[in-house]
XYZ file of C-alpha atoms in Angstrom:
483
model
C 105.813 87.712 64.568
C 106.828 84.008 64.018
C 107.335 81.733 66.799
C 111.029 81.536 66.679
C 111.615 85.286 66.762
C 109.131 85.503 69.251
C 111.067 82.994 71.795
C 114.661 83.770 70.819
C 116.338 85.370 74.310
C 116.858 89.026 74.237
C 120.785 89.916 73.348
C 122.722 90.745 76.012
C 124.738 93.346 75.408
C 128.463 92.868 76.535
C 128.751 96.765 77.143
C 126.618 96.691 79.741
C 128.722 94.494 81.699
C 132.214 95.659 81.033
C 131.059 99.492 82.456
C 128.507 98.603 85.231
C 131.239 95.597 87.045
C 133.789 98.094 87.465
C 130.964 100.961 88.495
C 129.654 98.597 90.837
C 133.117 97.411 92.376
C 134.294 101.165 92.915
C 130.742 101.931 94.737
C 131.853 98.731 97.260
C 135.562 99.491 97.831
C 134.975 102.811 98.247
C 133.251 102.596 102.056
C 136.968 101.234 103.005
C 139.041 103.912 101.645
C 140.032 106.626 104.364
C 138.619 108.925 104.179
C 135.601 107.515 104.241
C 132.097 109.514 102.585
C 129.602 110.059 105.577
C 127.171 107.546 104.026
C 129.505 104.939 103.251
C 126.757 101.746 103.587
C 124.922 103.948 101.244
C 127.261 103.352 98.628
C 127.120 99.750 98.936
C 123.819 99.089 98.302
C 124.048 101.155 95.331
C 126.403 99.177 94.271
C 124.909 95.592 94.851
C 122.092 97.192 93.335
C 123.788 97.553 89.818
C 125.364 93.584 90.756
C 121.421 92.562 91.252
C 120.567 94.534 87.791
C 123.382 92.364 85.928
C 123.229 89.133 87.760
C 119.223 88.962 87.033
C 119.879 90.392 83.539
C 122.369 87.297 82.550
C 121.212 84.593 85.529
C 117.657 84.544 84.224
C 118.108 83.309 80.565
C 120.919 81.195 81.754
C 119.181 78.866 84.179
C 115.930 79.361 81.598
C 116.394 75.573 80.653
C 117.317 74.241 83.789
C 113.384 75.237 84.781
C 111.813 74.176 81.892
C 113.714 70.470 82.529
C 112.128 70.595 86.113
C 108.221 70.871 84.376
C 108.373 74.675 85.522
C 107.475 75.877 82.273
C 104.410 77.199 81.053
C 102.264 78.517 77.725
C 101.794 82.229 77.425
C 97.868 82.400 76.696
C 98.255 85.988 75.264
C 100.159 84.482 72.530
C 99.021 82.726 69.150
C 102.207 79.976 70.140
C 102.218 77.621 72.254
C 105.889 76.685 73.039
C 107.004 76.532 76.847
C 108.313 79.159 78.523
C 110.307 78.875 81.752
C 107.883 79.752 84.676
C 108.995 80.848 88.641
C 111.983 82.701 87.268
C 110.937 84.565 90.093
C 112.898 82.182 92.449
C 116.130 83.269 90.311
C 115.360 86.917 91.194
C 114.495 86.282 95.090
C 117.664 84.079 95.688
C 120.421 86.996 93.748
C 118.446 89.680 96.006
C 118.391 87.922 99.603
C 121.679 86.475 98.711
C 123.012 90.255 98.336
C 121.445 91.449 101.122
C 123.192 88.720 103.690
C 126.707 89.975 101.869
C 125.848 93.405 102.698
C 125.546 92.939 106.503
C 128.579 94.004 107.107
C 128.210 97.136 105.178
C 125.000 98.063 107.178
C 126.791 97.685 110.731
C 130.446 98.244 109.577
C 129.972 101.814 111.626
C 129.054 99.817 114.650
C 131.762 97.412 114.224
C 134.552 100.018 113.888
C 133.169 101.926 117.343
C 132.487 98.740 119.118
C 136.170 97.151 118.043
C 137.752 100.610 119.067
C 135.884 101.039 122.148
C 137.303 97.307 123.258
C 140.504 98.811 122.861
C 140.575 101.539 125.075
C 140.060 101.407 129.159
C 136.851 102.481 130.256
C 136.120 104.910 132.609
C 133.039 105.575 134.622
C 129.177 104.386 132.977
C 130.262 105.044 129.118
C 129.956 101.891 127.355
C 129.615 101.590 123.225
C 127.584 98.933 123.227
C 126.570 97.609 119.601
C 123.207 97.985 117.979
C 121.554 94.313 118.904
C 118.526 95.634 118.265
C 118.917 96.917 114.522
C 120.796 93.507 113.964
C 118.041 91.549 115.263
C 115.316 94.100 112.946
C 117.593 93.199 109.699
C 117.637 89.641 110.221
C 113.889 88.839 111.302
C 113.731 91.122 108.053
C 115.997 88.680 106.295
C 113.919 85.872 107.373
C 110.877 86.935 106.608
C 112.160 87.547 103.297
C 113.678 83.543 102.819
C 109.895 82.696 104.042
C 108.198 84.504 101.404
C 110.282 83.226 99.121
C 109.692 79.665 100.046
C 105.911 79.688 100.528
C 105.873 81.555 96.992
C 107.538 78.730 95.024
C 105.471 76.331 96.812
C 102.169 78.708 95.345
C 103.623 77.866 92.163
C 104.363 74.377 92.509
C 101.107 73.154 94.176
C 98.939 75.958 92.649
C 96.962 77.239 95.185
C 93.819 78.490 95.134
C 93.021 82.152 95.735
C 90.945 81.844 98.960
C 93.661 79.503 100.146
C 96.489 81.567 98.916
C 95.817 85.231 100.671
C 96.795 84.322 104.529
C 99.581 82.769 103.517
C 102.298 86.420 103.702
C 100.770 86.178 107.714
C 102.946 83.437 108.420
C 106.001 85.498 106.436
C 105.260 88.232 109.087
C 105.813 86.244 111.842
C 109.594 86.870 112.490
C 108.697 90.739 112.118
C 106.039 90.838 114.555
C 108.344 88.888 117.046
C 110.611 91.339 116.818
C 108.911 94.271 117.187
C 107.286 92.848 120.068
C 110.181 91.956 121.987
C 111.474 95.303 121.243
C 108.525 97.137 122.466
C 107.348 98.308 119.776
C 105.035 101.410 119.769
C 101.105 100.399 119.269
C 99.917 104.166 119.367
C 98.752 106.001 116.637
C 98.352 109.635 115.982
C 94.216 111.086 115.819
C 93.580 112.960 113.069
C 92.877 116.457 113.991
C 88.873 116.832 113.332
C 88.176 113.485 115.380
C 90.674 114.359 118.505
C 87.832 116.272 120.557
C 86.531 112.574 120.540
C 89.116 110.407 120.641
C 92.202 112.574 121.976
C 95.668 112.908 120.556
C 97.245 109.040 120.614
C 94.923 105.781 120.533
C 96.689 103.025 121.975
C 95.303 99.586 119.401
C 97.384 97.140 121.011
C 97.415 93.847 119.646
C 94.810 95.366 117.182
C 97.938 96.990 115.748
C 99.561 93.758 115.618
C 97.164 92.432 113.239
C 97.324 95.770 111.055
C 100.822 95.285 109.818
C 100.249 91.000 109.547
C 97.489 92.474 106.852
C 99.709 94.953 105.739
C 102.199 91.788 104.540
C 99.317 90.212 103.135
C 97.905 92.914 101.332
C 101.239 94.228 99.953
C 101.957 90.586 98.625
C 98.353 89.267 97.085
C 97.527 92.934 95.754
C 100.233 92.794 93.206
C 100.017 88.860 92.861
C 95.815 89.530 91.839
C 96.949 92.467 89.129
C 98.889 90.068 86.816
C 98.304 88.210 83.450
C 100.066 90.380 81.111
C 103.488 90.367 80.028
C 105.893 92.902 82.348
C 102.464 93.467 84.669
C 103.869 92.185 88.246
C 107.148 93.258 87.627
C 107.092 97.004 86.541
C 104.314 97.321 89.678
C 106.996 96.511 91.588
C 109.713 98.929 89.892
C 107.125 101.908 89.912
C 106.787 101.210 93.764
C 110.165 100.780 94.596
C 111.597 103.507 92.767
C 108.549 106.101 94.832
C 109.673 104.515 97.900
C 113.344 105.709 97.228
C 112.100 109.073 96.206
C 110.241 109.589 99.211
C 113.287 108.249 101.257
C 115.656 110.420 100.093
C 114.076 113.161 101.209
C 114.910 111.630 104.621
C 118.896 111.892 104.293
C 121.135 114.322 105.223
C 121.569 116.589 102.327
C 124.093 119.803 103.049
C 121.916 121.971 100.524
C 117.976 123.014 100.454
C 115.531 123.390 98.664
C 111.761 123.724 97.891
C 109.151 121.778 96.013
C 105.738 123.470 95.305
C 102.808 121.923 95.306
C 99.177 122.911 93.463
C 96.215 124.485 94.519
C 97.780 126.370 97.473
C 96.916 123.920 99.939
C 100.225 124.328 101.669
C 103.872 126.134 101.081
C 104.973 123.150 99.524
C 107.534 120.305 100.454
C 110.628 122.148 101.729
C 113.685 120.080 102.190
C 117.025 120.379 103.844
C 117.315 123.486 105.573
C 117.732 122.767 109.485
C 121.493 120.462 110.345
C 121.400 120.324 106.605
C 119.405 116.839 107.662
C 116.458 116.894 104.831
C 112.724 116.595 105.583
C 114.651 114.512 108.949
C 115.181 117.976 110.120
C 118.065 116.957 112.599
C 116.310 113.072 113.744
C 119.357 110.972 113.847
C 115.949 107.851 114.370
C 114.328 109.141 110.644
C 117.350 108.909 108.754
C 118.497 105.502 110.140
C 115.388 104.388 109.386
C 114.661 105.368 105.615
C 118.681 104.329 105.340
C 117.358 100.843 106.252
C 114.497 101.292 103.696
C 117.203 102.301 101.077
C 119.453 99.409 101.900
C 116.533 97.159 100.731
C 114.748 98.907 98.070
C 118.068 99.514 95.739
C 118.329 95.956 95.228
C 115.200 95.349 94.721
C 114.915 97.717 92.264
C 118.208 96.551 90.468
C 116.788 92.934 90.532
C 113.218 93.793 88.943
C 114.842 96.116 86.150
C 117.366 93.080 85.272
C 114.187 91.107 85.137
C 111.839 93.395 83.252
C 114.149 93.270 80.323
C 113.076 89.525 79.340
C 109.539 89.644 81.103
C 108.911 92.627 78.393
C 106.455 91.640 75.632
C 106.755 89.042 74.361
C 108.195 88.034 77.690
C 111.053 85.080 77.429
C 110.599 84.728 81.169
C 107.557 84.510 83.945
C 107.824 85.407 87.508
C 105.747 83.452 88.852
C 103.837 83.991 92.446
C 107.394 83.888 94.197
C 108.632 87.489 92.645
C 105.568 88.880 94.069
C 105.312 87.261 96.923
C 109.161 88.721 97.730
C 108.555 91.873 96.025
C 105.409 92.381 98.315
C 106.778 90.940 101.343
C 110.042 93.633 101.011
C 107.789 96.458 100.896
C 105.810 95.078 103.787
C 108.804 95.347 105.585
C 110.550 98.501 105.010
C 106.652 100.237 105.563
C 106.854 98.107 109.177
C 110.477 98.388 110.505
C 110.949 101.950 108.809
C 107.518 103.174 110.277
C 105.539 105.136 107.517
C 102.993 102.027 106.256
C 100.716 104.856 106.070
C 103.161 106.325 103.218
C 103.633 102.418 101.950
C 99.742 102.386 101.084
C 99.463 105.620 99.331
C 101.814 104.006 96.931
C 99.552 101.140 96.595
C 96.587 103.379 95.184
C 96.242 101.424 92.023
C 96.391 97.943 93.693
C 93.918 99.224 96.163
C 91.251 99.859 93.548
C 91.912 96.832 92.143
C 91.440 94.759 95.150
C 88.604 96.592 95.876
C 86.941 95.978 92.836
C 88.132 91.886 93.057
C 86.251 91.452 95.973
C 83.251 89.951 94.572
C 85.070 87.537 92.648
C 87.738 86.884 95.408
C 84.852 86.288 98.113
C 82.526 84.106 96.061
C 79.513 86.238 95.253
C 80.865 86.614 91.427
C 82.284 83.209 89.557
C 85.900 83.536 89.746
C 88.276 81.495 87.014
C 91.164 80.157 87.569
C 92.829 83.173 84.955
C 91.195 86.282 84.771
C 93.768 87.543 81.895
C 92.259 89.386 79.441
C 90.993 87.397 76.044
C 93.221 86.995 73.067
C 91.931 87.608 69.580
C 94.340 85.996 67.180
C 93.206 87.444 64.206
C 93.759 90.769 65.104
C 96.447 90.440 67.721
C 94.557 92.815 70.256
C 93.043 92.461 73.738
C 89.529 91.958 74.875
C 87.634 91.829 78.083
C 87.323 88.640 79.677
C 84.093 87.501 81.233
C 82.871 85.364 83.976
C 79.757 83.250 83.015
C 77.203 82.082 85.478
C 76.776 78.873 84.611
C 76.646 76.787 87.832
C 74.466 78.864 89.879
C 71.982 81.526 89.624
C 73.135 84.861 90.876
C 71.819 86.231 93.800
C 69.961 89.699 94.918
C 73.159 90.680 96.370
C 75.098 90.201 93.239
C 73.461 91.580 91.330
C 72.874 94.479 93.457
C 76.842 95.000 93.499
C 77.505 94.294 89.584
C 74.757 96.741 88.678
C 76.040 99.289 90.562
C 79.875 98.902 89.260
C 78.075 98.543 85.746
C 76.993 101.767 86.577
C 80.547 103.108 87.050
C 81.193 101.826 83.967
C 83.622 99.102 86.119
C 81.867 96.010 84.006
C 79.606 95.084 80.980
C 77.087 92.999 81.896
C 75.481 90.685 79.071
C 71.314 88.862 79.865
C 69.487 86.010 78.997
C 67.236 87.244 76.004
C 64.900 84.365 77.218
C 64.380 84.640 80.833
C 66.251 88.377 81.175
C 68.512 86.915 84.404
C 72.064 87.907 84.552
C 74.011 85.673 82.096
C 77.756 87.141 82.862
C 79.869 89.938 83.322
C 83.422 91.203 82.636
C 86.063 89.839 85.040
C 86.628 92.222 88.092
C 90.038 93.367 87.720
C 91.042 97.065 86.773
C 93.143 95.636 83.551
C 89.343 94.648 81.988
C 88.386 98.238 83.022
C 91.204 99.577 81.069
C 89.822 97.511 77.927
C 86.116 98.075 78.156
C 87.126 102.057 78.695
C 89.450 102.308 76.464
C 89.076 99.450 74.261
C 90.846 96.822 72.413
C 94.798 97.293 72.497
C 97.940 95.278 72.156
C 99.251 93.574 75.284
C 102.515 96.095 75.130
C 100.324 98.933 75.165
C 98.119 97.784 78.141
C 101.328 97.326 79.622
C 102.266 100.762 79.503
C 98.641 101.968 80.289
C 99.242 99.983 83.576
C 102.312 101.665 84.213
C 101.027 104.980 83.434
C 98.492 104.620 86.065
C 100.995 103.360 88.737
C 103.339 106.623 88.104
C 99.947 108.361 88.407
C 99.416 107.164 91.022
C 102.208 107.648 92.930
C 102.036 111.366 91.813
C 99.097 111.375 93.643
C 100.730 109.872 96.803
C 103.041 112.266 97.285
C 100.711 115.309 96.693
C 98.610 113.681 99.530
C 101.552 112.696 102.095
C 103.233 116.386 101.366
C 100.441 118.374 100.407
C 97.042 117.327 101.938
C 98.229 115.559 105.173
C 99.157 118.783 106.689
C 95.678 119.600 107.186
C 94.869 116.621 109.314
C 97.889 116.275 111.012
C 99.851 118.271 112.588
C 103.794 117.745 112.358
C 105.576 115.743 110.308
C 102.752 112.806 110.996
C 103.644 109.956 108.683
């Protein structure tokens, strides 16, 4: 593949536009045609969804140039070229999905408006007052905010380049106006015992502030976790797709559906998921409180997802396009906060499985006990195009007992290959700690298109394994619908 063919923007194809505009339009007028469907913010964010999909599908390669004149361009080190390619495209992708997510306020409360305009109207009798829903406004816009924050503090990660030690509390203070929020609302602090440890502990444990700090960690973990697993083409962005589109799954199975039906699981563990069934309300069963909240989850995830798909298409190898730490700063931070406002961040890190194992195994490097470069991308082989595991020499200082403790035992998972001083038989390096160099040394050399997919594979995988644990195994440690 030549340079220029290799750089030349992805065609955009003018069929696209002409039927998803009009799609998308319909899907927005329709909430204010009478009668009106009994969802009717529902079908706006589907359609700003499909307006996120086109406006990052044509907004990206547009304002391509106008980065690379501002010095935010950078070389693709996976690549045998070297010409610049425009870097924190991300920003592009955060400002089209915050930006539709302010226009859709009205959608979200448009119920509440109608009731609360009506009630105004009429002379009131008595105690009953219709008093509109402060409190979900105030949820969506400390939401909103949080969101603008993690946008910001990502494009400053890419313009100052900071360090990973430095970099991981930074999604705390992009909590902030969350934690606010659900404090001043009183939020709940109590969590459900599993059922083997309640004979100790009870039924509820009240953590208090301890609780607090759970979901500020949450927002941090969500955001670094798919910020560490990057340095391939179409790596932070398809994480992102594969965990938004499981999060919609898993909320639709929250909404009101006027049919049933049953999904079986394996092994026998349980009867399987059944949905719909009682009020025709899904796995809800009748709770007016679950379906407003995975409705808020949906209201934020379907743009999302529209955004990163629009994206995907020119961050695909060879990508035209990188995201930069501000995509997954936003991406991470918007999952943070449907798992915290919505309530099921237990569900959130199931999802997360891959990322998880990945941060786990980072942890040396991340910490300090294992040399950690500034790019822990795989190594490019020219010659043959493929991919290689990178290593981490230890050039500056010896390793310790403790190191090498912990790299002989994930040499023994067959996590790393570590390589010895024929002279003096001390540990000379290792391959870098992140599950894409596990992928290589397991499976070996590959393209970067096909690692790509391999990563993807595992994240659907992944989430396959979520669900079978939220819907399958939780039932024997909970009882209810514990989330």
């Amino acid at each position: 593949m030549t340079q220029v063919q290799a750089l030349r923007p992805r065609p955009l194809p003018r069929a696209l536009l002409i039927t998803l505009a009009p799609t998308a339009t319909w899907f927005l007028v329709r909430p204010l045609i009478a009668p009106a469907p009994a969802l009717p913010a529902l079908y706006a964010a589907f359609g700003l969804s499909i307006y996120a999909f086109l406006s990052s599908l044509y907004l990206v390669p547009a304002l391509g140039p106008t980065f690379i004149r501002a010095n935010l361009k950078g070389r693709d080190l996976l690549k045998a070229y070297d010409t610049s390619i425009p870097e924190s495209q991300g920003l592009v992708c955060a400002s089209i999905y915050i930006l539709l997510l302010i226009l859709f306020t009205p959608y979200a409360f448009s119920e509440s408006i109608t009731t609360h305009h009506d009630a105004a109207q009429k002379s009131r009798e008595g105690l009953v007052v219709n008093e509109f829903p402060h409190h979900q406004l105030a949820v969506y816009l400390s939401s909103l905010l949080s969101l603008l924050m993690a946008t910001m503090l990502g494009f400053l990660d890419d313009v100052f380049d900071i360090r990973w030690r430095h970099k991981l509390p930074i999604p705390i203070i992009a909590s902030i106006p969350l934690l606010i929020v659900y404090y001043s609302e009183r939020g709940a602090t109590d969590v459900v015992v599993p059922i083997p440890l309640r004979w100790l502990l009870g039924t509820l444990i009240n953590l208090g502030p301890l609780y607090y700090a759970y979901m500020s960690l949450l927002s941090t973990f969500c955001t670094n976790s798919i910020n560490i697993l990057a340095g391939i083409n179409g790596s932070e962005v398809s994480q992102a797709v594969v965990i938004a589109v499981s999060v919609i799954l898993n909320d639709l199975l929250f909404l009101p559906w006027a049919f049933g039906f049953r999904i079986p699981l394996p092994l026998h563990v349980t009867e399987g998921v059944k949905v719909g069934g009682v009020w025709s309300a899904g796995m809800a069963y009748g709770s007016r409180i679950l379906v407003e909240r995975h409705l808020f989850s949906l209201y934020f995830m379907l743009p999302l997802l529209g955004v990163c798909l629009g994206f995907m298409y020119h961050n695909w190898y060879p990508a035209r396009a990188f995201p930069g730490d501000t995509l997954c700063y936003v991406t991470g931070m918007a999952f943070a906060v449907v798992g915290i406002q919505a309530h099921y961040s237990k569900t959130l890190l199931l999802f997360f499985i891959p990322q998880i194992f990945n941060f786990v195994l980072s942890c040396p490097q991340l910490f300090g006990l294992v040399p950690c470069p500034r790019h822990r991308v795989p190594r490019f082989d020219p010659e043959t195009q493929l991919l290689h595991p990178s290593r981490a020499e230890f050039k500056e200082k010896r390793p310790t007992a403790l190191t090498v403790l912990v790299l002989r035992v994930l040499s023994a998972l067959g996590l790393v290959e570590l390589a010895f001083d024929e002279r003096t038989g001390e540990l000379a390096s290792t391959t870098n700690l992140t599950i894409l160099n596990v992928f290589l040394l397991r499976l070996g050399p590959m393209r970067e298109d096909s690692l790509t997919r391999v990563l993807i594979a595992t994240q659907v995988c992944g989430s396959l394994v979520a669900f079978f644990i939220r819907y399958g195994l939780a039932g024997l440690v909970y009882d209810g619908n514990r989330r």
